Amino acid sequence: MIEYDKDAIVPPYITEYLRAKTVHNDEFMHLLEKYAEENSVPIVEPETARFLSVMCRTVKPKKILEVGCAIGYSSILMAQATGDDCEIATLECNEDMVRIARENIKTSGYAEKISVIEADAKDYLSYIDDDEVFDMIFLDGPKAHYIYMLDECVRLLKKGGVLISDNVLYKGMTADDNHVVRRKITIVKRLRKYIDMLMEHKELETSLLPLGDGVTISVKK
């Protein structure tokens, strides 16, 4: 039986059911999941991982930008779910994570498909040329920085492209003041503002989903 946070945004019995239905048999990905758990490295929740994989197979992107690589788990997941002609650029500012991610990606066999860029996304995005548009952007970096990256993400997203943002409900704190931990107030306020920005954005149509730790999916009109 999996232990769940008492403040989980989805009732534990539902989460348990969802995760029982999203079991996979990829041994290497299991190794990455085990490493992440043992070393407290945040990776996408199992049900969010399946959602991301399905979206990749649905959108069939040729170019993906990921903000927040960590150990390379979601990059590899997206590489598995896309064609050989898809290019994935993933940004990570932590030097140790960059090294580990590159090793994992090489082991996975997707080194020619995935480029790990050591950079602070909040600054780096503004240097990407307007012609470098992406079919999909997966935003999974520092949550407090989402509000500062949205304009650049929209600029870099092609029309009809998809922006997926993870952890937007942040253990329920975004939705309910009673769940807010004092030391997380700034992050929560910025996530609330980010969701408002998405919902009110003239160039986007957005759906907010109580999946994993909260996911938004936005389409550029």
mmCIF file of N, CA, C and O in Angstrom, residues 94-152:
data_model
loop_
_atom_site.group_PDB
_atom_site.id
_atom_site.type_symbol
_atom_site.label_atom_id
_atom_site.label_comp_id
_atom_site.label_asym_id
_atom_site.label_seq_id
_atom_site.Cartn_x
_atom_site.Cartn_y
_atom_site.Cartn_z
ATOM 1 N N ASN A 94 20.859 23.102 -12.458
ATOM 2 C CA ASN A 94 21.670 22.431 -11.453
ATOM 3 C C ASN A 94 22.753 21.590 -12.134
ATOM 4 O O ASN A 94 22.450 20.662 -12.880
ATOM 5 N N GLU A 95 24.011 21.926 -11.870
ATOM 6 C CA GLU A 95 25.132 21.265 -12.546
ATOM 7 C C GLU A 95 25.141 19.759 -12.319
ATOM 8 O O GLU A 95 25.394 18.975 -13.247
ATOM 9 N N ASP A 96 24.878 19.329 -11.089
ATOM 10 C CA ASP A 96 24.877 17.892 -10.788
ATOM 11 C C ASP A 96 23.754 17.176 -11.530
ATOM 12 O O ASP A 96 23.937 16.065 -12.048
ATOM 13 N N MET A 97 22.568 17.808 -11.574
ATOM 14 C CA MET A 97 21.446 17.206 -12.286
ATOM 15 C C MET A 97 21.738 17.110 -13.780
ATOM 16 O O MET A 97 21.363 16.127 -14.429
ATOM 17 N N VAL A 98 22.394 18.126 -14.321
ATOM 18 C CA VAL A 98 22.753 18.103 -15.742
ATOM 19 C C VAL A 98 23.638 16.904 -16.050
ATOM 20 O O VAL A 98 23.418 16.180 -17.036
ATOM 21 N N ARG A 99 24.633 16.690 -15.199
ATOM 22 C CA ARG A 99 25.549 15.556 -15.413
ATOM 23 C C ARG A 99 24.803 14.226 -15.337
ATOM 24 O O ARG A 99 24.967 13.354 -16.208
ATOM 25 N N ILE A 100 23.963 14.078 -14.323
ATOM 26 C CA ILE A 100 23.211 12.827 -14.146
ATOM 27 C C ILE A 100 22.237 12.626 -15.306
ATOM 28 O O ILE A 100 22.096 11.518 -15.833
ATOM 29 N N ALA A 101 21.547 13.704 -15.694
ATOM 30 C CA ALA A 101 20.577 13.602 -16.787
ATOM 31 C C ALA A 101 21.256 13.161 -18.078
ATOM 32 O O ALA A 101 20.738 12.294 -18.799
ATOM 33 N N ARG A 102 22.399 13.750 -18.379
ATOM 34 C CA ARG A 102 23.102 13.383 -19.611
ATOM 35 C C ARG A 102 23.530 11.919 -19.589
ATOM 36 O O ARG A 102 23.451 11.224 -20.619
ATOM 37 N N GLU A 103 23.963 11.439 -18.441
ATOM 38 C CA GLU A 103 24.342 10.026 -18.317
ATOM 39 C C GLU A 103 23.130 9.130 -18.531
ATOM 40 O O GLU A 103 23.206 8.117 -19.245
ATOM 41 N N ASN A 104 22.010 9.502 -17.906
ATOM 42 C CA ASN A 104 20.789 8.696 -18.042
ATOM 43 C C ASN A 104 20.269 8.695 -19.471
ATOM 44 O O ASN A 104 19.834 7.655 -19.983
ATOM 45 N N ILE A 105 20.313 9.851 -20.096
ATOM 46 C CA ILE A 105 19.825 9.959 -21.471
ATOM 47 C C ILE A 105 20.710 9.156 -22.426
ATOM 48 O O ILE A 105 20.215 8.488 -23.347
ATOM 49 N N LYS A 106 22.020 9.183 -22.194
ATOM 50 C CA LYS A 106 22.931 8.378 -23.008
ATOM 51 C C LYS A 106 22.629 6.898 -22.835
ATOM 52 O O LYS A 106 22.571 6.140 -23.820
ATOM 53 N N THR A 107 22.416 6.474 -21.597
ATOM 54 C CA THR A 107 22.099 5.073 -21.318
ATOM 55 C C THR A 107 20.785 4.665 -21.966
ATOM 56 O O THR A 107 20.633 3.524 -22.427
ATOM 57 N N SER A 108 19.839 5.587 -22.005
ATOM 58 C CA SER A 108 18.519 5.275 -22.559
ATOM 59 C C SER A 108 18.547 5.114 -24.072
ATOM 60 O O SER A 108 17.616 4.562 -24.664
ATOM 61 N N GLY A 109 19.614 5.632 -24.707
ATOM 62 C CA GLY A 109 19.719 5.538 -26.153
ATOM 63 C C GLY A 109 19.140 6.724 -26.904
ATOM 64 O O GLY A 109 19.037 6.693 -28.138
ATOM 65 N N TYR A 110 18.802 7.799 -26.176
ATOM 66 C CA TYR A 110 18.165 8.956 -26.810
ATOM 67 C C TYR A 110 19.069 10.193 -26.830
ATOM 68 O O TYR A 110 18.580 11.309 -26.969
ATOM 69 N N ALA A 111 20.363 9.998 -26.721
ATOM 70 C CA ALA A 111 21.283 11.131 -26.659
ATOM 71 C C ALA A 111 21.241 11.999 -27.914
ATOM 72 O O ALA A 111 21.465 13.212 -27.856
ATOM 73 N N GLU A 112 20.959 11.402 -29.077
ATOM 74 C CA GLU A 112 20.903 12.175 -30.315
ATOM 75 C C GLU A 112 19.582 12.921 -30.450
ATOM 76 O O GLU A 112 19.468 13.837 -31.269
ATOM 77 N N LYS A 113 18.612 12.541 -29.652
ATOM 78 C CA LYS A 113 17.278 13.133 -29.736
ATOM 79 C C LYS A 113 17.054 14.212 -28.684
ATOM 80 O O LYS A 113 16.278 15.146 -28.892
ATOM 81 N N ILE A 114 17.750 14.099 -27.543
ATOM 82 C CA ILE A 114 17.551 15.002 -26.408
ATOM 83 C C ILE A 114 18.810 15.814 -26.159
ATOM 84 O O ILE A 114 19.900 15.260 -25.997
ATOM 85 N N SER A 115 18.661 17.132 -26.105
ATOM 86 C CA SER A 115 19.773 18.026 -25.771
ATOM 87 C C SER A 115 19.531 18.624 -24.395
ATOM 88 O O SER A 115 18.511 19.277 -24.171
ATOM 89 N N VAL A 116 20.469 18.389 -23.473
ATOM 90 C CA VAL A 116 20.374 18.957 -22.128
ATOM 91 C C VAL A 116 21.176 20.245 -22.096
ATOM 92 O O VAL A 116 22.388 20.234 -22.319
ATOM 93 N N ILE A 117 20.506 21.345 -21.808
ATOM 94 C CA ILE A 117 21.152 22.658 -21.798
ATOM 95 C C ILE A 117 21.250 23.151 -20.358
ATOM 96 O O ILE A 117 20.232 23.259 -19.667
ATOM 97 N N GLU A 118 22.468 23.408 -19.911
ATOM 98 C CA GLU A 118 22.665 23.911 -18.555
ATOM 99 C C GLU A 118 22.419 25.416 -18.550
ATOM 100 O O GLU A 118 23.240 26.194 -19.050
ATOM 101 N N ALA A 119 21.282 25.818 -18.012
ATOM 102 C CA ALA A 119 20.914 27.234 -18.037
ATOM 103 C C ALA A 119 19.765 27.491 -17.080
ATOM 104 O O ALA A 119 18.982 26.593 -16.765
ATOM 105 N N ASP A 120 19.671 28.739 -16.635
ATOM 106 C CA ASP A 120 18.526 29.196 -15.864
ATOM 107 C C ASP A 120 17.451 29.587 -16.865
ATOM 108 O O ASP A 120 17.598 30.562 -17.612
ATOM 109 N N ALA A 121 16.370 28.824 -16.895
ATOM 110 C CA ALA A 121 15.340 29.015 -17.919
ATOM 111 C C ALA A 121 14.753 30.415 -17.900
ATOM 112 O O ALA A 121 14.432 30.980 -18.947
ATOM 113 N N LYS A 122 14.599 30.990 -16.716
ATOM 114 C CA LYS A 122 13.987 32.312 -16.588
ATOM 115 C C LYS A 122 14.746 33.343 -17.427
ATOM 116 O O LYS A 122 14.151 34.274 -17.966
ATOM 117 N N ASP A 123 16.062 33.155 -17.533
ATOM 118 C CA ASP A 123 16.888 34.068 -18.333
ATOM 119 C C ASP A 123 17.092 33.541 -19.754
ATOM 120 O O ASP A 123 17.061 34.298 -20.722
ATOM 121 N N TYR A 124 17.272 32.237 -19.876
ATOM 122 C CA TYR A 124 17.648 31.639 -21.161
ATOM 123 C C TYR A 124 16.557 31.758 -22.212
ATOM 124 O O TYR A 124 16.850 31.977 -23.395
ATOM 125 N N LEU A 125 15.293 31.628 -21.808
ATOM 126 C CA LEU A 125 14.196 31.639 -22.776
ATOM 127 C C LEU A 125 14.190 32.891 -23.633
ATOM 128 O O LEU A 125 13.876 32.845 -24.822
ATOM 129 N N SER A 126 14.558 34.014 -23.038
ATOM 130 C CA SER A 126 14.518 35.283 -23.770
ATOM 131 C C SER A 126 15.570 35.348 -24.877
ATOM 132 O O SER A 126 15.468 36.173 -25.792
ATOM 133 N N TYR A 127 16.582 34.466 -24.811
ATOM 134 C CA TYR A 127 17.637 34.466 -25.820
ATOM 135 C C TYR A 127 17.325 33.553 -27.003
ATOM 136 O O TYR A 127 18.049 33.560 -28.001
ATOM 137 N N ILE A 128 16.258 32.769 -26.895
ATOM 138 C CA ILE A 128 15.888 31.893 -28.001
ATOM 139 C C ILE A 128 15.221 32.723 -29.088
ATOM 140 O O ILE A 128 14.301 33.492 -28.830
ATOM 141 N N ASP A 129 15.676 32.545 -30.306
ATOM 142 C CA ASP A 129 15.188 33.347 -31.436
ATOM 143 C C ASP A 129 13.717 33.077 -31.720
ATOM 144 O O ASP A 129 13.217 31.965 -31.496
ATOM 145 N N ASP A 130 13.029 34.083 -32.245
ATOM 146 C CA ASP A 130 11.607 33.963 -32.568
ATOM 147 C C ASP A 130 11.324 32.844 -33.575
ATOM 148 O O ASP A 130 10.230 32.284 -33.599
ATOM 149 N N ASP A 131 12.282 32.549 -34.413
ATOM 150 C CA ASP A 131 12.095 31.509 -35.426
ATOM 151 C C ASP A 131 12.169 30.098 -34.832
ATOM 152 O O ASP A 131 11.779 29.131 -35.484
ATOM 153 N N GLU A 132 12.645 29.985 -33.606
ATOM 154 C CA GLU A 132 12.827 28.678 -32.965
ATOM 155 C C GLU A 132 11.541 28.295 -32.231
ATOM 156 O O GLU A 132 11.493 28.260 -30.995
ATOM 157 N N VAL A 133 10.483 28.013 -32.977
ATOM 158 C CA VAL A 133 9.195 27.710 -32.339
ATOM 159 C C VAL A 133 9.082 26.219 -32.005
ATOM 160 O O VAL A 133 9.714 25.373 -32.648
ATOM 161 N N PHE A 134 8.248 25.928 -31.017
ATOM 162 C CA PHE A 134 8.089 24.561 -30.534
ATOM 163 C C PHE A 134 6.632 24.114 -30.656
ATOM 164 O O PHE A 134 5.706 24.917 -30.509
ATOM 165 N N ASP A 135 6.464 22.826 -30.890
ATOM 166 C CA ASP A 135 5.120 22.244 -30.967
ATOM 167 C C ASP A 135 4.558 21.980 -29.571
ATOM 168 O O ASP A 135 3.345 21.987 -29.378
ATOM 169 N N MET A 136 5.458 21.730 -28.630
ATOM 170 C CA MET A 136 5.043 21.447 -27.253
ATOM 171 C C MET A 136 6.078 22.004 -26.289
ATOM 172 O O MET A 136 7.281 21.909 -26.536
ATOM 173 N N ILE A 137 5.597 22.576 -25.200
ATOM 174 C CA ILE A 137 6.476 23.032 -24.126
ATOM 175 C C ILE A 137 5.972 22.408 -22.826
ATOM 176 O O ILE A 137 4.775 22.483 -22.517
ATOM 177 N N PHE A 138 6.885 21.786 -22.095
ATOM 178 C CA PHE A 138 6.550 21.191 -20.803
ATOM 179 C C PHE A 138 7.244 21.992 -19.719
ATOM 180 O O PHE A 138 8.461 21.995 -19.617
ATOM 181 N N LEU A 139 6.449 22.688 -18.929
ATOM 182 C CA LEU A 139 6.972 23.574 -17.888
ATOM 183 C C LEU A 139 6.945 22.846 -16.549
ATOM 184 O O LEU A 139 5.881 22.567 -15.994
ATOM 185 N N ASP A 140 8.138 22.521 -16.042
ATOM 186 C CA ASP A 140 8.238 21.740 -14.803
ATOM 187 C C ASP A 140 9.460 22.184 -13.998
ATOM 188 O O ASP A 140 10.109 21.381 -13.336
ATOM 189 N N GLY A 141 9.761 23.476 -14.074
ATOM 190 C CA GLY A 141 10.893 24.024 -13.332
ATOM 191 C C GLY A 141 10.439 24.621 -12.017
ATOM 192 O O GLY A 141 9.399 24.228 -11.465
ATOM 193 N N PRO A 142 11.179 25.592 -11.484
ATOM 194 C CA PRO A 142 10.804 26.238 -10.218
ATOM 195 C C PRO A 142 9.428 26.893 -10.323
ATOM 196 O O PRO A 142 9.193 27.728 -11.197
ATOM 197 N N LYS A 143 8.527 26.512 -9.444
ATOM 198 C CA LYS A 143 7.127 26.945 -9.551
ATOM 199 C C LYS A 143 6.975 28.457 -9.383
ATOM 200 O O LYS A 143 6.099 29.066 -10.007
ATOM 201 N N ALA A 144 7.814 29.048 -8.574
ATOM 202 C CA ALA A 144 7.725 30.489 -8.340
ATOM 203 C C ALA A 144 8.122 31.293 -9.569
ATOM 204 O O ALA A 144 7.849 32.496 -9.637
ATOM 205 N N HIS A 145 8.747 30.640 -10.547
ATOM 206 C CA HIS A 145 9.211 31.339 -11.744
ATOM 207 C C HIS A 145 8.247 31.211 -12.918
ATOM 208 O O HIS A 145 8.466 31.826 -13.963
ATOM 209 N N TYR A 146 7.198 30.405 -12.774
ATOM 210 C CA TYR A 146 6.278 30.204 -13.888
ATOM 211 C C TYR A 146 5.740 31.532 -14.425
ATOM 212 O O TYR A 146 5.624 31.715 -15.634
ATOM 213 N N ILE A 147 5.388 32.451 -13.530
ATOM 214 C CA ILE A 147 4.794 33.718 -13.968
ATOM 215 C C ILE A 147 5.769 34.541 -14.808
ATOM 216 O O ILE A 147 5.346 35.344 -15.637
ATOM 217 N N TYR A 148 7.065 34.332 -14.587
ATOM 218 C CA TYR A 148 8.067 35.091 -15.334
ATOM 219 C C TYR A 148 8.402 34.451 -16.678
ATOM 220 O O TYR A 148 9.048 35.080 -17.516
ATOM 221 N N MET A 149 7.984 33.192 -16.869
ATOM 222 C CA MET A 149 8.328 32.472 -18.099
ATOM 223 C C MET A 149 7.166 32.365 -19.069
ATOM 224 O O MET A 149 7.362 31.979 -20.222
ATOM 225 N N LEU A 150 5.969 32.709 -18.638
ATOM 226 C CA LEU A 150 4.801 32.482 -19.489
ATOM 227 C C LEU A 150 4.875 33.235 -20.808
ATOM 228 O O LEU A 150 4.637 32.655 -21.877
ATOM 229 N N ASP A 151 5.191 34.516 -20.780
ATOM 230 C CA ASP A 151 5.234 35.302 -22.017
ATOM 231 C C ASP A 151 6.214 34.712 -23.023
ATOM 232 O O ASP A 151 5.919 34.642 -24.227
ATOM 233 N N GLU A 152 7.365 34.278 -22.538
ATOM 234 C CA GLU A 152 8.362 33.696 -23.438
ATOM 235 C C GLU A 152 7.890 32.342 -23.969
ATOM 236 O O GLU A 152 8.125 32.008 -25.139
#
